[in-house]
Short mmCIF file of C-alpha atoms and ligand atoms in Angstrom, two decimals:
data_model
loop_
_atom_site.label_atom_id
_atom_site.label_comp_id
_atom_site.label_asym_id
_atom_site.label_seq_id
_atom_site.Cartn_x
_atom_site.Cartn_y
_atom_site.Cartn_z
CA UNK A 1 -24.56 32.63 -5.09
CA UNK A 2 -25.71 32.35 -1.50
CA UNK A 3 -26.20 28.59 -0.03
CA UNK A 4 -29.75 29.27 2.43
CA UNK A 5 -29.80 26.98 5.66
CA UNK A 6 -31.83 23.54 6.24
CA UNK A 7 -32.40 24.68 9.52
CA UNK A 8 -33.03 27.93 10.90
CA UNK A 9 -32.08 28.88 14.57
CA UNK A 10 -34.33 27.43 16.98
CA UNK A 11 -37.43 29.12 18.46
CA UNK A 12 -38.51 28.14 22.29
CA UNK A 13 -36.97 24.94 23.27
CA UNK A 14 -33.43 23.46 22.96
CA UNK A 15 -31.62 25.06 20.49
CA UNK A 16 -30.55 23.05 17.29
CA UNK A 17 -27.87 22.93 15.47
CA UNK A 18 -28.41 23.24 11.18
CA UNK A 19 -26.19 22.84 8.46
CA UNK A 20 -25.95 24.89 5.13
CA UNK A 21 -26.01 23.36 1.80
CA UNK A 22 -21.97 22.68 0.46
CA UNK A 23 -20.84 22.11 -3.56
CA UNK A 24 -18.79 18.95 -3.24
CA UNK A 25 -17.11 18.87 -6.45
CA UNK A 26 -15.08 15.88 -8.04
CA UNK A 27 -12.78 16.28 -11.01
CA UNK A 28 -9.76 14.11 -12.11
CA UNK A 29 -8.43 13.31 -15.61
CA UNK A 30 -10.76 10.94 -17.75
CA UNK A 31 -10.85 7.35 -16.54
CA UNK A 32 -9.14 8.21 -12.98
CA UNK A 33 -12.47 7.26 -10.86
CA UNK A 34 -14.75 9.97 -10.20
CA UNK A 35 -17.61 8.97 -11.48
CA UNK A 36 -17.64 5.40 -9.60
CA UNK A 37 -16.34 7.29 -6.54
CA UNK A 38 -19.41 9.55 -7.25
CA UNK A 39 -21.66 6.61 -7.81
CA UNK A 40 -20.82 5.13 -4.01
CA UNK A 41 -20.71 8.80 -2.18
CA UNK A 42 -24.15 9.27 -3.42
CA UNK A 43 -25.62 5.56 -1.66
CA UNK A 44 -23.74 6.39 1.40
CA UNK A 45 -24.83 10.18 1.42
CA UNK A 46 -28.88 10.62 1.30
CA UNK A 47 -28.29 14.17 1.83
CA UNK A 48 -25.76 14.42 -1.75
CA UNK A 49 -27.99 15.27 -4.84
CA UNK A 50 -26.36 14.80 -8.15
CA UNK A 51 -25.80 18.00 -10.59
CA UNK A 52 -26.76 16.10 -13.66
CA UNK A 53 -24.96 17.96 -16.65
CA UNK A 54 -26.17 18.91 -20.48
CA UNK A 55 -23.77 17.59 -22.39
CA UNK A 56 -23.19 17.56 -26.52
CA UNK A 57 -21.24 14.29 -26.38
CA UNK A 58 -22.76 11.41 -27.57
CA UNK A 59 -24.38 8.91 -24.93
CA UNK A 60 -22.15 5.65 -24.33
CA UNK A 61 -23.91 2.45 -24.25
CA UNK A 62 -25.56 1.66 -20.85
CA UNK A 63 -26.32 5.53 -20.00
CA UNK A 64 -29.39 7.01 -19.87
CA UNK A 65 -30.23 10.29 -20.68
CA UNK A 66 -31.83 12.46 -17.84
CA UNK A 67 -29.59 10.39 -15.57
CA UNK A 68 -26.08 10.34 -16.56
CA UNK A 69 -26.25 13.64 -18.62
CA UNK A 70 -29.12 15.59 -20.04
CA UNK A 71 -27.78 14.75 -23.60
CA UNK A 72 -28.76 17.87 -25.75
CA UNK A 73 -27.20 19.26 -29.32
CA UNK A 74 -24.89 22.22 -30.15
CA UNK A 75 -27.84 24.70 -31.20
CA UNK A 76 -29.40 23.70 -27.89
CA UNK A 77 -26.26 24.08 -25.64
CA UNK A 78 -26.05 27.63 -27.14
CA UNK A 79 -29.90 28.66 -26.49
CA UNK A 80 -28.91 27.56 -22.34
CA UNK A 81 -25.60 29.41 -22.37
CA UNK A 82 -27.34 32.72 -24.43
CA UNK A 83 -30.29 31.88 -21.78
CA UNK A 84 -27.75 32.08 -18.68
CA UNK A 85 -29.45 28.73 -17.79
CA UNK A 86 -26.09 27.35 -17.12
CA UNK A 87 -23.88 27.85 -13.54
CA UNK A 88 -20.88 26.87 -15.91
CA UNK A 89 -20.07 25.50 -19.02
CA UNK A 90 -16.72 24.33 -20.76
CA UNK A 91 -15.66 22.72 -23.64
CA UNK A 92 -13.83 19.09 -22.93
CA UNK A 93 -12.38 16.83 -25.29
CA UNK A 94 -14.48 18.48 -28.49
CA UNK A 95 -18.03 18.28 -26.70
CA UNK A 96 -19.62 20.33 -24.12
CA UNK A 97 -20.72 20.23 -21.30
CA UNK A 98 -22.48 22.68 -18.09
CA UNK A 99 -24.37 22.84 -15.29
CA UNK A 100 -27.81 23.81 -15.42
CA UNK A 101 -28.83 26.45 -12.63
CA UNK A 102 -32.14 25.83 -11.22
CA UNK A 103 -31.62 22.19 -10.63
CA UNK A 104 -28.73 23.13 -7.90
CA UNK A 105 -30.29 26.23 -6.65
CA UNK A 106 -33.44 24.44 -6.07
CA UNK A 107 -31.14 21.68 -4.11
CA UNK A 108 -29.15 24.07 -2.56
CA UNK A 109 -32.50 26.17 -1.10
CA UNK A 110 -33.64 22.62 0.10
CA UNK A 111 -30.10 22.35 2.56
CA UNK A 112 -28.68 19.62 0.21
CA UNK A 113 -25.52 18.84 -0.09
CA UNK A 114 -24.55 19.02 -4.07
CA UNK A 115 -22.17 16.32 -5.76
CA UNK A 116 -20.40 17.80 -9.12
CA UNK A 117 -18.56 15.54 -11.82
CA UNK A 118 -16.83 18.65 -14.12
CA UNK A 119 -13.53 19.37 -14.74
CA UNK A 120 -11.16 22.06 -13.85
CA UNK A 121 -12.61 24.61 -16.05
CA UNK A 122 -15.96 24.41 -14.31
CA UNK A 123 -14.48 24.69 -10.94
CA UNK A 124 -12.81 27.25 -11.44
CA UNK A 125 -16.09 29.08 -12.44
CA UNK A 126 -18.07 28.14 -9.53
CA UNK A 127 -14.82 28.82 -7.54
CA UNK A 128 -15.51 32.15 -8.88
CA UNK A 129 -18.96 32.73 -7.44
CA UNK A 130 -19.15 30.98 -4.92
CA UNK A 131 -16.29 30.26 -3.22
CA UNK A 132 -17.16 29.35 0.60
CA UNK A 133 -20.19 27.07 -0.35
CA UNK A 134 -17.37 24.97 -2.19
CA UNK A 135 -15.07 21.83 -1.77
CA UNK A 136 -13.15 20.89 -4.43
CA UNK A 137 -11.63 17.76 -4.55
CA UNK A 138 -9.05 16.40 -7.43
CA UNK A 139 -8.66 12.56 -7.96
CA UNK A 140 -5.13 11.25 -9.69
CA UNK A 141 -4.75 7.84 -10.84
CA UNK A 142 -1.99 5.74 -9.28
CA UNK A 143 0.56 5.65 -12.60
CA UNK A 144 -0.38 6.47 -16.34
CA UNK A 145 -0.66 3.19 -17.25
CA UNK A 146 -3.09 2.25 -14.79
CA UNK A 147 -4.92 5.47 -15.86
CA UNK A 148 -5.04 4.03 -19.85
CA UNK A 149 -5.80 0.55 -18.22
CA UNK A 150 -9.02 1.58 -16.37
CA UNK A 151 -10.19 3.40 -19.73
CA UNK A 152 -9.97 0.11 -21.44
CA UNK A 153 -11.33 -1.85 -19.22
CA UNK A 154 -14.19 1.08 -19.00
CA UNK A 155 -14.92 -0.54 -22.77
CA UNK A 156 -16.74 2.63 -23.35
CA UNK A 157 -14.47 4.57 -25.72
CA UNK A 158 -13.04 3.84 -28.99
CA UNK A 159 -8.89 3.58 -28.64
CA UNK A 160 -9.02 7.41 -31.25
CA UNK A 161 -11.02 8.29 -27.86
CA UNK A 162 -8.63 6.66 -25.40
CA UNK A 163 -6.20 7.84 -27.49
CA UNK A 164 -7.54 11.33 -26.91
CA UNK A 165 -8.04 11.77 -23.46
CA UNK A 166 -4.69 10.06 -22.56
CA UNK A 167 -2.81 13.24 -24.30
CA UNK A 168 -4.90 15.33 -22.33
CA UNK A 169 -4.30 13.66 -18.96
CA UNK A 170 -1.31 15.49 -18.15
CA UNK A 171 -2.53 19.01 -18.86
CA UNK A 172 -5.46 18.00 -16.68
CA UNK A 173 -3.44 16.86 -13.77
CA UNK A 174 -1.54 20.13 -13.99
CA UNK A 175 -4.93 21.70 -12.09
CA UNK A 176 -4.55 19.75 -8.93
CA UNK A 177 -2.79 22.41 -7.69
CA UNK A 178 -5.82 24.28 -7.45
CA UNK A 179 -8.03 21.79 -5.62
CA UNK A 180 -8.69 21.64 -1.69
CA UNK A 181 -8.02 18.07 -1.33
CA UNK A 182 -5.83 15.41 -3.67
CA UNK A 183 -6.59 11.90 -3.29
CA UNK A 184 -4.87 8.74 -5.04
CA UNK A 185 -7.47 6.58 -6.39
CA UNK A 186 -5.46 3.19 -5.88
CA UNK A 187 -8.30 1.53 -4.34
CA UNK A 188 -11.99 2.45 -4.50
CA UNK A 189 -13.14 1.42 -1.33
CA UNK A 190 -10.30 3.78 0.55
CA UNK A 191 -11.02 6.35 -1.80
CA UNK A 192 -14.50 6.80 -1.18
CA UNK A 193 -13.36 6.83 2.36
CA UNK A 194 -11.28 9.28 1.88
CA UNK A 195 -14.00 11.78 -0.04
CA UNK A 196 -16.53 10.57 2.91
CA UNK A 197 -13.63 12.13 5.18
CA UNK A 198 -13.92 15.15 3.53
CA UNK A 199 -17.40 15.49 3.42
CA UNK A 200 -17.70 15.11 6.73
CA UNK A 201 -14.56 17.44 8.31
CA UNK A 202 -16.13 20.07 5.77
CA UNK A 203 -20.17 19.99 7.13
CA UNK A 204 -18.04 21.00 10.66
CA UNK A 205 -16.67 24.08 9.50
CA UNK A 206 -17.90 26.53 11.71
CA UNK A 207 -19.20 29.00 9.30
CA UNK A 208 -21.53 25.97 7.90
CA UNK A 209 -23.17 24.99 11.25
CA UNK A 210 -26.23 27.11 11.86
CA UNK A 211 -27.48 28.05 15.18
CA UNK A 212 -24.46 27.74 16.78
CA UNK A 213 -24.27 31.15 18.65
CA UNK A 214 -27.79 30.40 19.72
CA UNK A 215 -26.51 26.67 20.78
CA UNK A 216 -23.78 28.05 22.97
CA UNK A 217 -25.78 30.75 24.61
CA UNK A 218 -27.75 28.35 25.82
CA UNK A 219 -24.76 25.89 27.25
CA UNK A 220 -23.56 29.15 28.86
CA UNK A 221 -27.24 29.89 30.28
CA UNK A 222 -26.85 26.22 32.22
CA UNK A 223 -23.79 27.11 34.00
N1 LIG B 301 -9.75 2.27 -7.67
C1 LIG B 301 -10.04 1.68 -8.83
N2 LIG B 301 -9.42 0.52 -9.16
C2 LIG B 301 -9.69 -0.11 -10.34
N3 LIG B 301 -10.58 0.34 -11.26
C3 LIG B 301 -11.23 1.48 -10.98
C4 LIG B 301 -10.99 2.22 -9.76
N4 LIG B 301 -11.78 3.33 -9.78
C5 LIG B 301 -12.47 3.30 -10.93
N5 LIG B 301 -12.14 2.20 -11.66
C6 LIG B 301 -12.63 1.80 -12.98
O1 LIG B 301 -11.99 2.66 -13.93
C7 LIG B 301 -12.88 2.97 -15.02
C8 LIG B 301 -12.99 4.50 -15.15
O2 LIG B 301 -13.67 4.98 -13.99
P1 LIG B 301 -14.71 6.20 -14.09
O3 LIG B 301 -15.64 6.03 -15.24
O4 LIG B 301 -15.29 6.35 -12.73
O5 LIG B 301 -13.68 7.38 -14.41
P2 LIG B 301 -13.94 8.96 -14.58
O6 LIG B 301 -12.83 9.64 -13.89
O7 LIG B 301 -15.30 9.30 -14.14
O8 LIG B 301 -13.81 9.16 -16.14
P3 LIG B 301 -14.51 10.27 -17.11
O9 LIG B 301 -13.90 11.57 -16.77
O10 LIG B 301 -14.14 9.81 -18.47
O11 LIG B 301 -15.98 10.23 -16.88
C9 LIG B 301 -14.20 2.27 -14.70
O12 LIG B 301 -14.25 1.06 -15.44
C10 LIG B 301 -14.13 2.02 -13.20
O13 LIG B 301 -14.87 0.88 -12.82
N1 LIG B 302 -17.00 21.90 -16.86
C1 LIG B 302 -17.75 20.79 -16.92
N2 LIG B 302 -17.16 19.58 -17.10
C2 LIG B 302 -17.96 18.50 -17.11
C3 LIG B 302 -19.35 18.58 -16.93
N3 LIG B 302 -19.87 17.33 -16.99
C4 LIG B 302 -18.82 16.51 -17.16
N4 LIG B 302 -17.67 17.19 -17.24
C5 LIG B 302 -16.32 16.68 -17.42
O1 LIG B 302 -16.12 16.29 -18.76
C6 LIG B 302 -15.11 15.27 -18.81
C7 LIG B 302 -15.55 14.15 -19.69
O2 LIG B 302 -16.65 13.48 -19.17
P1 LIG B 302 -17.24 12.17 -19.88
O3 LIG B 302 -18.47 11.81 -19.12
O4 LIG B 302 -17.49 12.53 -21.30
O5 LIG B 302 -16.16 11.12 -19.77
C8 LIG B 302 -14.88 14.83 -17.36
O6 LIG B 302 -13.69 15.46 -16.92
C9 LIG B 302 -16.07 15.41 -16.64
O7 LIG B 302 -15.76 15.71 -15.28
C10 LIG B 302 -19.92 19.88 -16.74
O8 LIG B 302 -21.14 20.07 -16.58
N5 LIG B 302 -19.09 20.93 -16.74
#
């Protein structure tokens, strides 16, 4: 997949420095923080657009569909996988879950910056095709009882469900090793800090500021 600019290389006048779109993805065993630390990135950030997900899980109380997740059944799921409509899909904890395409690569044709809640499985597809337009980052809780304590206290899931993603937490946290960046969710205001970091270091990469040959030539013109 190719990421196109939000600004192209200036014509007459100073030259201007653009910056191409980025996949800034989140993932972290269930209950760690990523979706709150998703929730604040995207007020700070009016250049991050949300990938909303399908998803075949059943909608918690106080989500709404189109928002949260695009909340679909099985024979559905399978039409948009058979229909290549998704960029990835995976199956987590019994459901499933993807991306759909056009909504990022209509973002990403825009410039914008794209904010991804999936887990490892998903990453490591869009690692797959498009690795330079990505930033992965992997969130870990600060103990395992902390981790069961926040999915309590998320009062969303039955304890079965709890119960559940707990014995999958460690498996999950095996993928860190794959991520760009590792952050310790102790406290949500530093951590959301920390991904703002991130965000920010990344959009300076040289390869995703555009215009900059054209920028320099021009300093060098001056001297
Ligand atoms: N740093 C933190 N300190 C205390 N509580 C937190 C912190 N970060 C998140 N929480 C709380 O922990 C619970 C789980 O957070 P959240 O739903 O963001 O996790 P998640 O990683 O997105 O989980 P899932 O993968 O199941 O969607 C929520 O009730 C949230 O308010
Ligand atoms: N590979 C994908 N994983 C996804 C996607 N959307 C969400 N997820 C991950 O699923 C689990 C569970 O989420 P929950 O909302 O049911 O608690 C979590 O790890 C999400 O990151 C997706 O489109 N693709």
């Amino acid at each position: 997949m190719t990421v196109p600019m939000d600004m192209q290389p200036a014509g007459p006048g100073p030259a201007k420095i653009g910056r191409r779109g980025l996949m800034l993805v989140l993932s972290s065993p269930s209950g760690a923080g990523k979706t709150t630390i998703a929730r604040r990135m995207l007020q700070r950030n009016s250049s991050l657009t949300m990938s909303v997900s399908v998803t075949t899980r059943p909608m918690r109380p106080g989500e709404v569909d189109g928002v949260d997740y695009h909340f679909i059944d099985r024979e559905r799921f399978e039409q948009m996988v058979a229909e290549r409509q998704l960029l990835e899909h995976a199956r987590v904890f019994g459901n499933y879950y993807g991306t759909p395409k056009e909504p990022v690569e209509q973002a990403l044709a825009k410039g914008r910056e794209i904010l991804f809640d999936i887990d490892w499985q998903g990453t490591q597809q869009l690692a797959e095709n498009a690795r330079d337009d990505l930033v992965s980052v992997f969130v870990l809780p600060p103990s395992a009882k902390e981790l069961e304590r926040r999915l309590y206290a998320r009062a969303q899931d039955s304890a079965e469900v709890i119960a559940g993603r707990m014995a999958k937490a460690s498996d999950e946290m095996s993928h860190y090793f794959d991520y760009d960046y590792v952050i310790v969710n102790h406290d949500i205001e530093s951590s959301v800090q920390q991904v703002q970091t991130i965000l920010e270091a990344e959009r300076l990469k040289r390869r995703r500021q555009v215009g900059l040959a054209d920028f320099v030539r021009q300093l060098q013109d001056g001297l």
